[in-house]
Amino acid sequence: MSLLRRLHPLDWLAAGLLVLGLLCVATGLLPTGPAGEVMERIGPLVAFLATVIVLAELTGKAEVFDVVATWVARTGRGSYPLLFLLCVLFASVTTITLNLDTTAVLLTPVMLALAGRVGIAAVPLAMTTVWLANTASLLLPVSNLTNLLAADRVALTPSEMAATMWAPQLAAIAVTMACLWGFYWRRGRRGAPRYEPPVPSRPVDPVLFRVCAVACAGFLLALLLADVPLWSASAVAAFVVVVAFAVRRREALRLSLVPWRLLVLVPGMFLVVETVDARGLHDLLTAAMGSDDGLVGMLRSAAVGAGVSNALNNLPVYLAGEAAIPVENSDQLLALLVGVNVGPVVTPWASLATLLWFERCRWHGTRIGMGRFLGTGLVLAVTGTLAATLALAATV
């Protein structure tokens, strides 16, 4: 009973989705063939989630994030506006050039460590990470798994996709900055005119620090320069870090490092969404988005993508929405992409990046008020999706 009382609401959600998904398969609501295809499709994704979180946890214990956070804080020189711009730039570039899930895992600890080092509120920094992990993920195929799927459908190379999506990307980031400053960063929210830059950080174990820093850098370089799957790059980096801790700090290696909640939630979520798609979601999405490749159709597709992503999850919603859009409607498809990338900032389960972010915040002990998270996220979802879609329509 004590274990049940310690469970987080998201733990109950994960277990409930898995049970529901398995019941869908057992009762025949979801045939075993499509269920097997879904599990095969998400296998590499689950492997990535498991290994990259272990990598992030142990890297945090090696104080890599504390050192990076100290550098950011010292560069800001006590100015909150400058610190805000540095954090926005850091989060946006990381998301665009790497992957939103990587940003949620690796950058969130940096931001939270920054709050601890400087002695400022953690929530503004945490919200900067989670919002830009989603809204800054439009520009390149690598930025988001949905982008990779869309790039295949519309046959865009990375440079062509960047040339197409630069305006909606800038619009989404601009709206995100306005919402971040108004809701979380302005003086009335942060509570101080300036902050005191910290002294340089020195890790307790320099060997562990160097090994973890090199492992993270190698992981990021592998994603940028080598054509390797996400899960293999994160697995190699995590293995190197685990071996280093086994030699230097064996007591830090615990089963709790593994993100059990996500490993339960992701398969259940995909099974449930696949069942819903087979039982009428496709028809509903087709009717809701229509077949207009002009401005109206783009706005409808973006709105549906954002709304349904917050009810379910953006990755399976994109797959279902893509199948509902006529093959020749490339502009409408890109608008759907805007909706499923910029819009999923309202509910905790709307994107995997947000789920990963909640894991990082929970590990750090940072409490995020759910009412405020939902309310401010709704404002950003509506304004950011609208601005990015209009920018897309104006430039395609």
mmCIF file of N, CA and C in Angstrom, residues 299-371:
data_model
loop_
_atom_site.group_PDB
_atom_site.id
_atom_site.type_symbol
_atom_site.label_atom_id
_atom_site.label_comp_id
_atom_site.label_asym_id
_atom_site.label_seq_id
_atom_site.Cartn_x
_atom_site.Cartn_y
_atom_site.Cartn_z
ATOM 1 N N LEU A 299 -5.007 25.913 -41.996
ATOM 2 C CA LEU A 299 -5.398 26.273 -40.634
ATOM 3 C C LEU A 299 -6.165 25.139 -39.965
ATOM 4 N N ARG A 300 -7.051 24.485 -40.713
ATOM 5 C CA ARG A 300 -7.801 23.367 -40.145
ATOM 6 C C ARG A 300 -6.876 22.219 -39.764
ATOM 7 N N SER A 301 -5.924 21.891 -40.628
ATOM 8 C CA SER A 301 -5.008 20.787 -40.350
ATOM 9 C C SER A 301 -4.122 21.091 -39.144
ATOM 10 N N ALA A 302 -3.609 22.324 -39.065
ATOM 11 C CA ALA A 302 -2.763 22.693 -37.928
ATOM 12 C C ALA A 302 -3.547 22.643 -36.627
ATOM 13 N N ALA A 303 -4.773 23.146 -36.657
ATOM 14 C CA ALA A 303 -5.599 23.146 -35.443
ATOM 15 C C ALA A 303 -5.935 21.727 -35.000
ATOM 16 N N VAL A 304 -6.299 20.870 -35.952
ATOM 17 C CA VAL A 304 -6.614 19.480 -35.611
ATOM 18 C C VAL A 304 -5.380 18.772 -35.076
ATOM 19 N N GLY A 305 -4.225 18.983 -35.730
ATOM 20 C CA GLY A 305 -3.002 18.349 -35.258
ATOM 21 C C GLY A 305 -2.647 18.756 -33.840
ATOM 22 N N ALA A 306 -2.753 20.052 -33.551
ATOM 23 C CA ALA A 306 -2.441 20.528 -32.205
ATOM 24 C C ALA A 306 -3.437 20.001 -31.178
ATOM 25 N N GLY A 307 -4.720 20.085 -31.507
ATOM 26 C CA GLY A 307 -5.742 19.668 -30.548
ATOM 27 C C GLY A 307 -5.705 18.188 -30.239
ATOM 28 N N VAL A 308 -5.630 17.353 -31.280
ATOM 29 C CA VAL A 308 -5.643 15.908 -31.055
ATOM 30 C C VAL A 308 -4.334 15.440 -30.430
ATOM 31 N N SER A 309 -3.217 16.118 -30.744
ATOM 32 C CA SER A 309 -1.945 15.768 -30.105
ATOM 33 C C SER A 309 -2.018 15.936 -28.593
ATOM 34 N N ASN A 310 -2.686 16.991 -28.141
ATOM 35 C CA ASN A 310 -2.806 17.200 -26.689
ATOM 36 C C ASN A 310 -3.755 16.204 -26.046
ATOM 37 N N ALA A 311 -4.671 15.657 -26.827
ATOM 38 C CA ALA A 311 -5.558 14.620 -26.292
ATOM 39 C C ALA A 311 -4.881 13.256 -26.292
ATOM 40 N N LEU A 312 -4.043 12.989 -27.290
ATOM 41 C CA LEU A 312 -3.400 11.688 -27.425
ATOM 42 C C LEU A 312 -1.885 11.851 -27.308
ATOM 43 N N ASN A 313 -1.209 11.989 -28.445
ATOM 44 C CA ASN A 313 0.243 12.222 -28.478
ATOM 45 C C ASN A 313 0.610 12.580 -29.902
ATOM 46 N N ASN A 314 1.570 13.477 -30.063
ATOM 47 C CA ASN A 314 1.789 14.047 -31.397
ATOM 48 C C ASN A 314 2.333 13.060 -32.423
ATOM 49 N N LEU A 315 3.156 12.098 -32.019
ATOM 50 C CA LEU A 315 3.735 11.196 -33.011
ATOM 51 C C LEU A 315 2.694 10.272 -33.645
ATOM 52 N N PRO A 316 1.912 9.523 -32.867
ATOM 53 C CA PRO A 316 0.885 8.714 -33.518
ATOM 54 C C PRO A 316 -0.189 9.553 -34.196
ATOM 55 N N VAL A 317 -0.455 10.759 -33.666
ATOM 56 C CA VAL A 317 -1.445 11.632 -34.310
ATOM 57 C C VAL A 317 -0.936 12.090 -35.672
ATOM 58 N N TYR A 318 0.360 12.385 -35.780
ATOM 59 C CA TYR A 318 0.885 12.764 -37.089
ATOM 60 C C TYR A 318 0.724 11.612 -38.085
ATOM 61 N N LEU A 319 1.051 10.398 -37.658
ATOM 62 C CA LEU A 319 0.927 9.253 -38.555
ATOM 63 C C LEU A 319 -0.510 9.077 -39.024
ATOM 64 N N ALA A 320 -1.453 9.231 -38.100
ATOM 65 C CA ALA A 320 -2.865 9.105 -38.470
ATOM 66 C C ALA A 320 -3.299 10.269 -39.356
ATOM 67 N N GLY A 321 -2.858 11.480 -39.041
ATOM 68 C CA GLY A 321 -3.233 12.646 -39.832
ATOM 69 C C GLY A 321 -2.635 12.619 -41.217
ATOM 70 N N GLU A 322 -1.418 12.155 -41.337
ATOM 71 C CA GLU A 322 -0.779 12.065 -42.646
ATOM 72 C C GLU A 322 -1.577 11.177 -43.588
ATOM 73 N N ALA A 323 -2.076 10.063 -43.053
ATOM 74 C CA ALA A 323 -2.857 9.150 -43.886
ATOM 75 C C ALA A 323 -4.191 9.752 -44.312
ATOM 76 N N ALA A 324 -4.660 10.763 -43.583
ATOM 77 C CA ALA A 324 -5.956 11.377 -43.892
ATOM 78 C C ALA A 324 -5.846 12.545 -44.868
ATOM 79 N N ILE A 325 -4.640 12.980 -45.199
ATOM 80 C CA ILE A 325 -4.426 14.119 -46.106
ATOM 81 C C ILE A 325 -4.119 13.604 -47.507
ATOM 82 N N PRO A 326 -4.768 14.137 -48.533
ATOM 83 C CA PRO A 326 -4.473 13.705 -49.910
ATOM 84 C C PRO A 326 -2.983 13.811 -50.224
ATOM 85 N N VAL A 327 -2.465 12.870 -50.990
ATOM 86 C CA VAL A 327 -1.032 12.780 -51.264
ATOM 87 C C VAL A 327 -0.494 14.062 -51.886
ATOM 88 N N GLU A 328 -1.295 14.694 -52.749
ATOM 89 C CA GLU A 328 -0.818 15.881 -53.456
ATOM 90 C C GLU A 328 -0.843 17.152 -52.616
ATOM 91 N N ASN A 329 -1.436 17.142 -51.425
ATOM 92 C CA ASN A 329 -1.590 18.346 -50.602
ATOM 93 C C ASN A 329 -0.374 18.549 -49.691
ATOM 94 N N SER A 330 0.741 18.971 -50.261
ATOM 95 C CA SER A 330 1.970 19.122 -49.475
ATOM 96 C C SER A 330 1.878 20.280 -48.486
ATOM 97 N N ASP A 331 1.227 21.377 -48.843
ATOM 98 C CA ASP A 331 1.102 22.509 -47.924
ATOM 99 C C ASP A 331 0.235 22.148 -46.721
ATOM 100 N N GLN A 332 -0.836 21.433 -46.966
ATOM 101 C CA GLN A 332 -1.707 21.002 -45.868
ATOM 102 C C GLN A 332 -0.954 20.048 -44.940
ATOM 103 N N LEU A 333 -0.114 19.184 -45.521
ATOM 104 C CA LEU A 333 0.678 18.267 -44.706
ATOM 105 C C LEU A 333 1.671 19.016 -43.835
ATOM 106 N N LEU A 334 2.328 20.037 -44.400
ATOM 107 C CA LEU A 334 3.273 20.829 -43.610
ATOM 108 C C LEU A 334 2.561 21.598 -42.501
ATOM 109 N N ALA A 335 1.322 22.026 -42.771
ATOM 110 C CA ALA A 335 0.550 22.696 -41.725
ATOM 111 C C ALA A 335 0.209 21.717 -40.600
ATOM 112 N N LEU A 336 -0.106 20.483 -40.961
ATOM 113 C CA LEU A 336 -0.309 19.454 -39.928
ATOM 114 C C LEU A 336 0.951 19.292 -39.098
ATOM 115 N N LEU A 337 2.104 19.314 -39.766
ATOM 116 C CA LEU A 337 3.377 19.204 -39.057
ATOM 117 C C LEU A 337 3.557 20.348 -38.067
ATOM 118 N N VAL A 338 3.178 21.559 -38.469
ATOM 119 C CA VAL A 338 3.223 22.701 -37.545
ATOM 120 C C VAL A 338 2.364 22.420 -36.323
ATOM 121 N N GLY A 339 1.166 21.911 -36.542
ATOM 122 C CA GLY A 339 0.263 21.651 -35.429
ATOM 123 C C GLY A 339 0.789 20.621 -34.456
ATOM 124 N N VAL A 340 1.344 19.521 -34.978
ATOM 125 C CA VAL A 340 1.800 18.453 -34.087
ATOM 126 C C VAL A 340 3.158 18.754 -33.465
ATOM 127 N N ASN A 341 3.888 19.758 -33.974
ATOM 128 C CA ASN A 341 5.167 20.134 -33.371
ATOM 129 C C ASN A 341 5.043 21.299 -32.393
ATOM 130 N N VAL A 342 4.332 22.349 -32.802
ATOM 131 C CA VAL A 342 4.209 23.552 -31.977
ATOM 132 C C VAL A 342 3.085 23.416 -30.951
ATOM 133 N N GLY A 343 2.040 22.710 -31.305
ATOM 134 C CA GLY A 343 0.850 22.657 -30.457
ATOM 135 C C GLY A 343 0.910 21.789 -29.224
ATOM 136 N N PRO A 344 1.697 20.703 -29.186
ATOM 137 C CA PRO A 344 1.643 19.777 -28.041
ATOM 138 C C PRO A 344 2.364 20.287 -26.792
ATOM 139 N N VAL A 345 1.905 21.413 -26.254
ATOM 140 C CA VAL A 345 2.529 22.000 -25.068
ATOM 141 C C VAL A 345 1.517 22.199 -23.940
ATOM 142 N N VAL A 346 0.352 21.573 -24.059
ATOM 143 C CA VAL A 346 -0.698 21.782 -23.060
ATOM 144 C C VAL A 346 -0.726 20.645 -22.040
ATOM 145 N N THR A 347 -0.783 19.403 -22.500
ATOM 146 C CA THR A 347 -0.879 18.256 -21.599
ATOM 147 C C THR A 347 0.480 17.575 -21.444
ATOM 148 N N PRO A 348 0.716 16.904 -20.307
ATOM 149 C CA PRO A 348 2.026 16.274 -20.071
ATOM 150 C C PRO A 348 2.355 15.164 -21.059
ATOM 151 N N TRP A 349 1.342 14.523 -21.645
ATOM 152 C CA TRP A 349 1.571 13.399 -22.531
ATOM 153 C C TRP A 349 1.516 13.785 -24.013
ATOM 154 N N ALA A 350 1.389 15.065 -24.333
ATOM 155 C CA ALA A 350 1.196 15.485 -25.717
ATOM 156 C C ALA A 350 2.398 15.180 -26.602
ATOM 157 N N SER A 351 3.600 15.153 -26.044
ATOM 158 C CA SER A 351 4.790 14.778 -26.798
ATOM 159 C C SER A 351 5.728 14.016 -25.878
ATOM 160 N N LEU A 352 6.554 13.174 -26.471
ATOM 161 C CA LEU A 352 7.523 12.441 -25.670
ATOM 162 C C LEU A 352 8.524 13.387 -25.018
ATOM 163 N N ALA A 353 8.834 14.489 -25.690
ATOM 164 C CA ALA A 353 9.755 15.460 -25.101
ATOM 165 C C ALA A 353 9.207 15.994 -23.782
ATOM 166 N N THR A 354 7.901 16.260 -23.744
ATOM 167 C CA THR A 354 7.301 16.763 -22.510
ATOM 168 C C THR A 354 7.332 15.708 -21.417
ATOM 169 N N LEU A 355 7.088 14.460 -21.781
ATOM 170 C CA LEU A 355 7.171 13.378 -20.801
ATOM 171 C C LEU A 355 8.590 13.239 -20.258
ATOM 172 N N LEU A 356 9.572 13.308 -21.155
ATOM 173 C CA LEU A 356 10.962 13.252 -20.722
ATOM 174 C C LEU A 356 11.294 14.423 -19.801
ATOM 175 N N TRP A 357 10.764 15.581 -20.123
ATOM 176 C CA TRP A 357 10.994 16.781 -19.318
ATOM 177 C C TRP A 357 10.405 16.612 -17.918
ATOM 178 N N PHE A 358 9.210 16.063 -17.837
ATOM 179 C CA PHE A 358 8.616 15.814 -16.523
ATOM 180 C C PHE A 358 9.476 14.857 -15.706
ATOM 181 N N GLU A 359 10.058 13.851 -16.366
ATOM 182 C CA GLU A 359 10.949 12.929 -15.664
ATOM 183 C C GLU A 359 12.151 13.677 -15.083
ATOM 184 N N ARG A 360 12.738 14.560 -15.886
ATOM 185 C CA ARG A 360 13.898 15.314 -15.415
ATOM 186 C C ARG A 360 13.527 16.236 -14.253
ATOM 187 N N CYS A 361 12.390 16.901 -14.360
ATOM 188 C CA CYS A 361 11.963 17.793 -13.282
ATOM 189 C C CYS A 361 11.676 17.012 -12.008
ATOM 190 N N ARG A 362 11.067 15.859 -12.163
ATOM 191 C CA ARG A 362 10.759 15.030 -10.989
ATOM 192 C C ARG A 362 12.047 14.571 -10.321
ATOM 193 N N TRP A 363 13.029 14.158 -11.127
ATOM 194 C CA TRP A 363 14.308 13.704 -10.576
ATOM 195 C C TRP A 363 15.008 14.831 -9.840
ATOM 196 N N HIS A 364 14.887 16.038 -10.360
ATOM 197 C CA HIS A 364 15.542 17.192 -9.748
ATOM 198 C C HIS A 364 14.800 17.697 -8.526
ATOM 199 N N GLY A 365 13.521 17.343 -8.392
ATOM 200 C CA GLY A 365 12.705 17.834 -7.294
ATOM 201 C C GLY A 365 12.014 19.151 -7.582
ATOM 202 N N THR A 366 11.919 19.531 -8.860
ATOM 203 C CA THR A 366 11.247 20.769 -9.243
ATOM 204 C C THR A 366 9.763 20.504 -9.453
ATOM 205 N N ARG A 367 8.929 21.226 -8.738
ATOM 206 C CA ARG A 367 7.481 21.025 -8.829
ATOM 207 C C ARG A 367 6.889 22.007 -9.837
ATOM 208 N N ILE A 368 6.129 21.480 -10.776
ATOM 209 C CA ILE A 368 5.462 22.286 -11.788
ATOM 210 C C ILE A 368 3.964 22.288 -11.495
ATOM 211 N N GLY A 369 3.402 23.452 -11.186
ATOM 212 C CA GLY A 369 1.966 23.542 -10.926
ATOM 213 C C GLY A 369 1.168 23.164 -12.164
ATOM 214 N N MET A 370 0.336 22.136 -12.074
ATOM 215 C CA MET A 370 -0.348 21.621 -13.247
ATOM 216 C C MET A 370 -1.335 22.621 -13.825
ATOM 217 N N GLY A 371 -2.030 23.360 -12.984
ATOM 218 C CA GLY A 371 -2.984 24.333 -13.494
ATOM 219 C C GLY A 371 -2.316 25.413 -14.317
#
